[in-house]
Coordinates of C-alpha atoms and ligand atoms in Angstrom, one line a residue:
M1028 CA 0.0 0.0 0.0
K1029 CA 2.7 2.4 1.0
N1030 CA 4.6 1.7 -2.2
Q1031 CA 1.5 2.4 -4.3
E1032 CA 1.1 5.7 -2.6
K1033 CA 4.7 6.6 -3.2
A1034 CA 4.2 5.6 -6.8
S1035 CA 1.2 7.8 -7.3
I1036 CA 3.0 10.7 -5.6
S1037 CA 5.8 10.3 -8.1
I1038 CA 3.4 10.3 -11.0
M1039 CA 1.9 13.5 -9.7
K1040 CA 5.3 15.0 -9.4
I1041 CA 6.2 14.1 -13.0
L1042 CA 2.9 15.5 -14.2
C1043 CA 3.4 18.8 -12.4
V1044 CA 6.9 19.1 -13.7
S1045 CA 5.7 18.4 -17.2
I1046 CA 3.0 21.0 -17.0
I1047 CA 5.5 23.6 -15.7
L1048 CA 7.8 22.6 -18.5
I1049 CA 5.1 23.0 -21.1
L1050 CA 4.2 26.4 -19.7
I1051 CA 7.8 27.5 -19.7
S1052 CA 8.3 26.3 -23.3
G1053 CA 5.1 28.0 -24.3
I1054 CA 6.3 31.3 -22.8
G1055 CA 9.6 30.6 -24.5
V1056 CA 8.0 30.2 -27.9
M1057 CA 6.0 33.4 -27.4
A1058 CA 9.1 35.2 -26.3
V1059 CA 11.3 34.2 -29.2
N1060 CA 10.2 37.2 -31.0
T1061 CA 11.8 39.4 -28.4
N1062 CA 15.3 38.6 -27.2
L1063 CA 15.4 35.0 -26.6
K1064 CA 17.8 32.7 -28.4
D1065 CA 18.3 29.0 -28.8
I1066 CA 21.7 27.9 -27.4
K1067 CA 23.0 24.4 -27.3
I1068 CA 25.2 23.4 -24.5
I1069 CA 27.3 20.3 -24.7
L1070 CA 28.6 19.1 -21.4
Q1071 CA 32.0 17.4 -21.1
N1072 CA 30.4 14.0 -20.7
G1073 CA 28.7 14.5 -24.1
Y1074 CA 25.3 15.4 -22.7
E1075 CA 23.5 17.9 -24.9
M1076 CA 21.0 20.5 -23.8
T1077 CA 19.3 23.3 -25.6
V1078 CA 18.3 26.3 -23.6
L1079 CA 16.5 29.5 -24.3
T1080 CA 18.1 32.6 -23.0
S1081 CA 18.1 36.3 -23.2
K1082 CA 21.6 36.5 -21.8
A1083 CA 24.5 37.8 -23.9
T1084 CA 27.6 36.0 -22.8
I1085 CA 28.4 32.4 -22.1
N1086 CA 29.2 33.2 -18.5
E1087 CA 25.7 34.4 -17.9
I1088 CA 24.1 31.5 -19.7
L1089 CA 26.1 29.0 -17.6
D1090 CA 25.0 30.9 -14.5
E1091 CA 21.5 30.9 -15.6
N1092 CA 21.5 27.2 -16.0
N1093 CA 23.4 26.5 -12.8
I1094 CA 26.3 25.1 -14.7
I1095 CA 29.6 25.6 -12.8
L1096 CA 32.8 24.9 -14.5
N1097 CA 35.5 23.2 -12.4
E1098 CA 39.1 24.3 -12.5
N1099 CA 40.0 22.0 -15.4
Q1100 CA 37.2 23.0 -17.6
K1101 CA 36.8 25.7 -20.2
T1102 CA 34.2 26.5 -22.7
I1103 CA 34.3 26.8 -26.5
P1104 CA 33.8 29.6 -27.4
E1105 CA 35.4 31.4 -24.5
E1106 CA 33.3 32.2 -21.5
T1107 CA 33.4 35.9 -22.0
E1108 CA 32.2 35.8 -25.6
E1109 CA 28.8 36.9 -26.6
V1110 CA 26.6 34.4 -28.3
K1111 CA 24.1 34.5 -31.1
A1112 CA 21.1 32.3 -31.7
G1113 CA 22.2 28.8 -32.7
T1114 CA 25.6 29.0 -30.9
I1115 CA 26.9 25.8 -29.5
I1116 CA 28.7 26.0 -26.2
K1117 CA 31.0 23.2 -25.5
I1118 CA 32.4 22.4 -22.1
V1119 CA 35.6 20.7 -22.4
D1120 CA 38.7 19.8 -20.5
K1121 CA 41.3 22.6 -20.6
S1122 CA 43.7 20.3 -22.4
Y1123 CA 41.2 19.8 -25.2
N1124 CA 42.6 21.0 -28.4
E1125 CA 40.2 23.5 -29.7
V1126 CA 39.3 22.5 -33.2
Q1127 CA 36.4 23.4 -35.3
I1128 CA 33.1 22.1 -34.1
A1129 CA 32.2 24.9 -31.7
K1130 CA 33.4 27.5 -34.1
V1131 CA 31.9 26.5 -37.3
S1132 CA 30.0 29.7 -37.6
E1133 CA 33.1 31.7 -37.3
Q1134 CA 34.8 32.6 -40.6
G1135 CA 38.3 31.5 -39.9
A1136 CA 37.2 28.1 -38.7
E1137 CA 35.1 27.6 -41.8
T1138 CA 38.2 27.1 -44.0
T1139 CA 39.6 24.7 -41.5
L1140 CA 36.5 22.6 -41.7
E1141 CA 36.5 22.8 -45.5
E1142 CA 40.0 21.6 -45.6
L1143 CA 39.1 18.9 -43.3
L1144 CA 36.2 17.8 -45.5
N1145 CA 38.5 18.0 -48.5
N1146 CA 40.7 15.4 -47.0
Y1147 CA 37.8 13.1 -46.8
A1148 CA 36.5 13.9 -50.3
P1149 CA 35.5 10.7 -52.1
I1150 CA 37.8 9.6 -54.9
T1151 CA 36.1 9.1 -58.2
E1152 CA 37.3 7.0 -61.1
K1153 CA 36.7 7.7 -64.7
I1154 CA 37.7 5.9 -67.9
V1155 CA 39.1 8.5 -70.2
V1156 CA 39.9 7.9 -73.9
E1157 CA 42.4 10.3 -75.4
Q1158 CA 43.7 10.5 -79.0
V1159 CA 47.4 10.9 -79.2
E1160 CA 49.6 11.6 -82.2
I1161 CA 52.1 9.0 -83.2
P1162 CA 55.1 11.0 -84.6
Y1163 CA 56.4 9.7 -87.9
E1164 CA 60.0 8.6 -88.3
T1165 CA 62.5 9.9 -90.8
I1166 CA 64.3 7.3 -92.7
T1167 CA 67.3 8.1 -94.8
K1168 CA 68.2 6.1 -97.8
N1169 CA 71.6 6.3 -99.3
S1170 CA 71.6 6.7 -103.0
T1171 CA 74.1 4.8 -105.1
G1172 CA 76.2 7.8 -105.6
T1173 CA 76.2 7.9 -109.4
N1174 CA 75.4 11.5 -109.8
D1175 CA 77.0 14.6 -108.4
D1176 CA 73.9 16.0 -106.9
T1177 CA 74.6 16.2 -103.2
E1178 CA 71.2 17.5 -102.2
N1179 CA 68.9 15.3 -100.2
K1180 CA 65.6 14.4 -101.8
V1181 CA 62.4 13.7 -99.9
L1182 CA 61.0 10.6 -101.5
Q1183 CA 58.0 10.4 -99.2
N1184 CA 56.5 13.0 -96.9
G1185 CA 55.9 11.9 -93.3
E1186 CA 52.6 12.0 -91.7
N1187 CA 51.7 11.5 -88.0
G1188 CA 49.5 8.6 -87.0
I1189 CA 46.9 8.6 -84.4
K1190 CA 46.3 6.3 -81.5
E1191 CA 43.5 6.1 -79.0
V1192 CA 44.8 5.6 -75.5
T1193 CA 42.4 4.5 -72.7
Y1194 CA 43.3 5.6 -69.2
K1195 CA 41.8 5.0 -65.8
V1196 CA 41.9 8.4 -64.1
K1197 CA 41.3 9.0 -60.4
Y1198 CA 40.0 12.3 -59.3
Q1199 CA 39.6 13.9 -55.9
N1200 CA 37.7 17.1 -55.8
E1201 CA 37.9 17.2 -59.6
V1202 CA 41.7 17.2 -59.4
E1203 CA 43.5 14.4 -61.2
I1204 CA 45.5 12.4 -58.7
E1205 CA 46.3 9.2 -60.6
K1206 CA 46.3 8.2 -64.3
I1207 CA 46.9 4.6 -65.4
Q1208 CA 47.1 3.6 -69.0
L1209 CA 44.8 0.6 -69.7
S1210 CA 45.2 0.1 -73.4
E1211 CA 46.0 1.7 -76.7
K1212 CA 44.7 1.2 -80.2
V1213 CA 46.3 2.5 -83.3
I1214 CA 43.7 4.4 -85.4
K1215 CA 46.0 5.5 -88.1
E1216 CA 49.5 4.3 -88.7
P1217 CA 52.1 7.0 -89.2
V1218 CA 53.7 7.4 -92.6
N1219 CA 57.4 7.5 -92.4
K1220 CA 59.3 10.3 -94.1
I1221 CA 61.9 8.9 -96.5
V1222 CA 64.8 11.0 -97.5
Q1223 CA 67.3 10.0 -100.1
V1224 CA 70.8 11.1 -99.1
N1225 CA 73.1 11.4 -102.0
K1226 CA 76.5 10.3 -100.8
K1227 CA 79.4 9.9 -103.1
I1228 CA 81.2 7.7 -100.7
T1229 CA 79.5 4.7 -99.2
S1230 CA 81.4 1.5 -98.6
R1231 CA 78.2 -0.5 -99.1
A1232 CA 76.9 1.0 -102.3
G1233 CA 74.3 -1.5 -103.2
T1234 CA 74.5 -2.9 -106.6
T1235 CA 72.6 -5.6 -108.6
S1236 CA 69.7 -7.1 -106.8
R1237 CA 70.4 -5.1 -103.6
T1238 CA 69.3 -1.8 -105.2
T1239 CA 65.8 -2.9 -105.8
P1240 CA 63.4 -0.6 -104.0
S1241 CA 61.6 -2.0 -101.1
T1242 CA 58.9 -1.1 -98.7
V1243 CA 60.5 0.7 -95.8
T1244 CA 59.2 0.3 -92.3
T1245 CA 60.8 1.1 -89.1
S1246 CA 60.1 0.5 -85.5
S1247 CA 62.0 -0.1 -82.3
A1248 CA 64.2 -3.1 -82.6
N1249 CA 63.4 -4.9 -79.4
G1250 CA 62.9 -8.4 -80.4
Q1251 CA 61.4 -7.5 -83.8
I1252 CA 61.9 -9.8 -86.7
Y1253 CA 64.3 -8.4 -89.2
K1254 CA 65.2 -9.5 -92.7
I1255 CA 68.8 -10.5 -92.3
T1256 CA 71.1 -10.9 -95.3
A1257 CA 74.9 -11.3 -95.5
Y1258 CA 77.6 -9.5 -97.5
C1259 CA 81.3 -9.8 -98.1
P1260 CA 83.8 -7.2 -99.2
C1261 CA 83.6 -8.3 -102.9
S1262 CA 82.6 -6.0 -105.7
K1263 CA 79.4 -7.9 -106.2
C1264 CA 78.3 -7.1 -102.7
C1265 CA 79.9 -3.7 -102.2
G1266 CA 80.8 -2.2 -105.5
K1267 CA 84.4 -2.0 -104.2
S1268 CA 86.6 -4.2 -102.1
N1269 CA 88.6 -2.3 -99.6
G1270 CA 86.7 -3.7 -96.7
I1271 CA 86.3 -0.3 -94.9
T1272 CA 82.9 0.3 -93.4
A1273 CA 80.9 3.5 -93.7
M1274 CA 81.9 4.1 -90.1
G1275 CA 85.6 3.9 -91.1
T1276 CA 86.4 0.6 -89.4
R1277 CA 87.7 -2.5 -91.0
A1278 CA 84.8 -4.7 -91.6
T1279 CA 85.1 -7.8 -89.4
A1280 CA 83.2 -11.0 -89.7
G1281 CA 81.2 -11.9 -86.6
R1282 CA 81.0 -8.2 -85.6
T1283 CA 80.2 -5.8 -88.4
V1284 CA 76.7 -5.4 -89.7
A1285 CA 75.2 -2.9 -92.0
A1286 CA 71.9 -1.3 -90.8
S1287 CA 69.7 1.6 -91.6
S1288 CA 70.5 5.0 -90.1
K1289 CA 68.0 4.6 -87.4
F1290 CA 70.8 2.7 -85.6
T1291 CA 73.7 5.0 -85.0
F1292 CA 77.1 3.7 -85.7
G1293 CA 78.4 1.6 -82.8
T1294 CA 75.0 0.4 -81.8
K1295 CA 75.2 -3.1 -80.4
L1296 CA 72.6 -5.5 -81.7
N1297 CA 71.6 -8.9 -80.5
I1298 CA 70.7 -10.9 -83.6
N1299 CA 69.3 -14.2 -82.7
G1300 CA 71.5 -14.4 -79.6
R1301 CA 74.8 -13.2 -81.1
T1302 CA 76.2 -9.7 -80.6
Y1303 CA 77.0 -7.5 -83.6
V1304 CA 78.0 -3.8 -84.0
V1305 CA 76.4 -1.4 -86.5
E1306 CA 79.4 -0.1 -88.5
D1307 CA 78.1 0.0 -92.0
R1308 CA 75.3 1.3 -94.2
G1309 CA 73.9 0.0 -97.4
G1310 CA 71.9 1.4 -100.3
A1311 CA 69.2 -1.3 -99.8
I1312 CA 69.6 -1.6 -96.1
N1313 CA 66.9 0.3 -94.5
G1314 CA 63.9 -0.4 -92.4
N1315 CA 63.8 -3.8 -90.9
K1316 CA 66.8 -5.1 -92.8
I1317 CA 70.2 -5.9 -91.6
D1318 CA 73.2 -7.1 -93.5
I1319 CA 75.8 -9.2 -91.7
F1320 CA 79.4 -9.0 -92.9
V1321 CA 81.0 -12.3 -93.7
N1322 CA 84.5 -13.1 -95.1
S1323 CA 83.6 -14.6 -98.5
H1324 CA 81.0 -14.3 -101.1
A1325 CA 80.3 -18.0 -100.8
E1326 CA 79.4 -17.5 -97.2
A1327 CA 77.1 -14.6 -98.1
L1328 CA 75.3 -16.8 -100.6
A1329 CA 75.1 -19.6 -98.1
W1330 CA 73.5 -17.4 -95.6
G1331 CA 70.7 -16.4 -98.0
V1332 CA 67.9 -14.6 -96.4
R1333 CA 66.9 -15.2 -92.8
Y1334 CA 64.2 -13.7 -90.6
L1335 CA 65.6 -13.3 -87.1
P1336 CA 64.7 -11.4 -83.9
V1337 CA 66.8 -8.3 -83.3
S1338 CA 67.2 -6.3 -80.2
V1339 CA 69.4 -3.3 -79.2
I1340 CA 71.9 -4.0 -76.4
N1341 CA 72.2 -1.0 -74.2
Ligands
LIG67 ZN1 80.3 -10.8 -101.9

């Protein structure tokens, strides 16, 4: 019985408090138009309360709400500051590093928050297709040197090709932060520029069948298949027989090869596993053709024509 009485008294108390609260908030609502403002107070333990106040400074608001700071506590913003409607007062430990939350409405802090958000900006990925020009190569062709005209002649004009490159691009805040190439596709092959260089002196002046014009193509030599022929110092192969290369060295079997000018003199080539040095040129030696120097015409004939992988040795 006693317990029941106690319970009913408690219920009465709660009702009374509720009614008072409703009245107060009613007055509050009515008074909003005057000077009252909504202030949120966050206590150190995380408890949040919203109060209506007409007071100007944080000190006064804390007093009004019977909130007493202990020695180790401070407020954000500072106790002496005036507050506007919507201000959040945070009660924190004095060691608390004042960051942004309580000061969002202040201008200086806004940038900090923005920066903070930037760091967490989501990364977006896009597949981007770009058209890229493929520059043409210039190939020089040594003429047989039968006339005195020393001017170079353009046999074919070069034209850039086009390739389509697909990238995966990562953006953060619309700023590109990573670009990975996924694939590329040649839309248009470049047309190589072919220049005929009239040289009176070439040790490998092509004659007979070697002078027949051929389709010229070039590309990097790494592991590419080249048409490999052989030549000796005889007049059939070289038009002369002094055995001096275009580079000025003495042609040596097992080392000397004639290659197009896309390989500078002295370039070391791995041809099917053996090392040779580009020391010579030849009228018909251009593009994907290489001529290997051998000691006798019989050996050159025996070699015939072979198609072998060639790569540059760095
Ligand atoms: Zn020969």
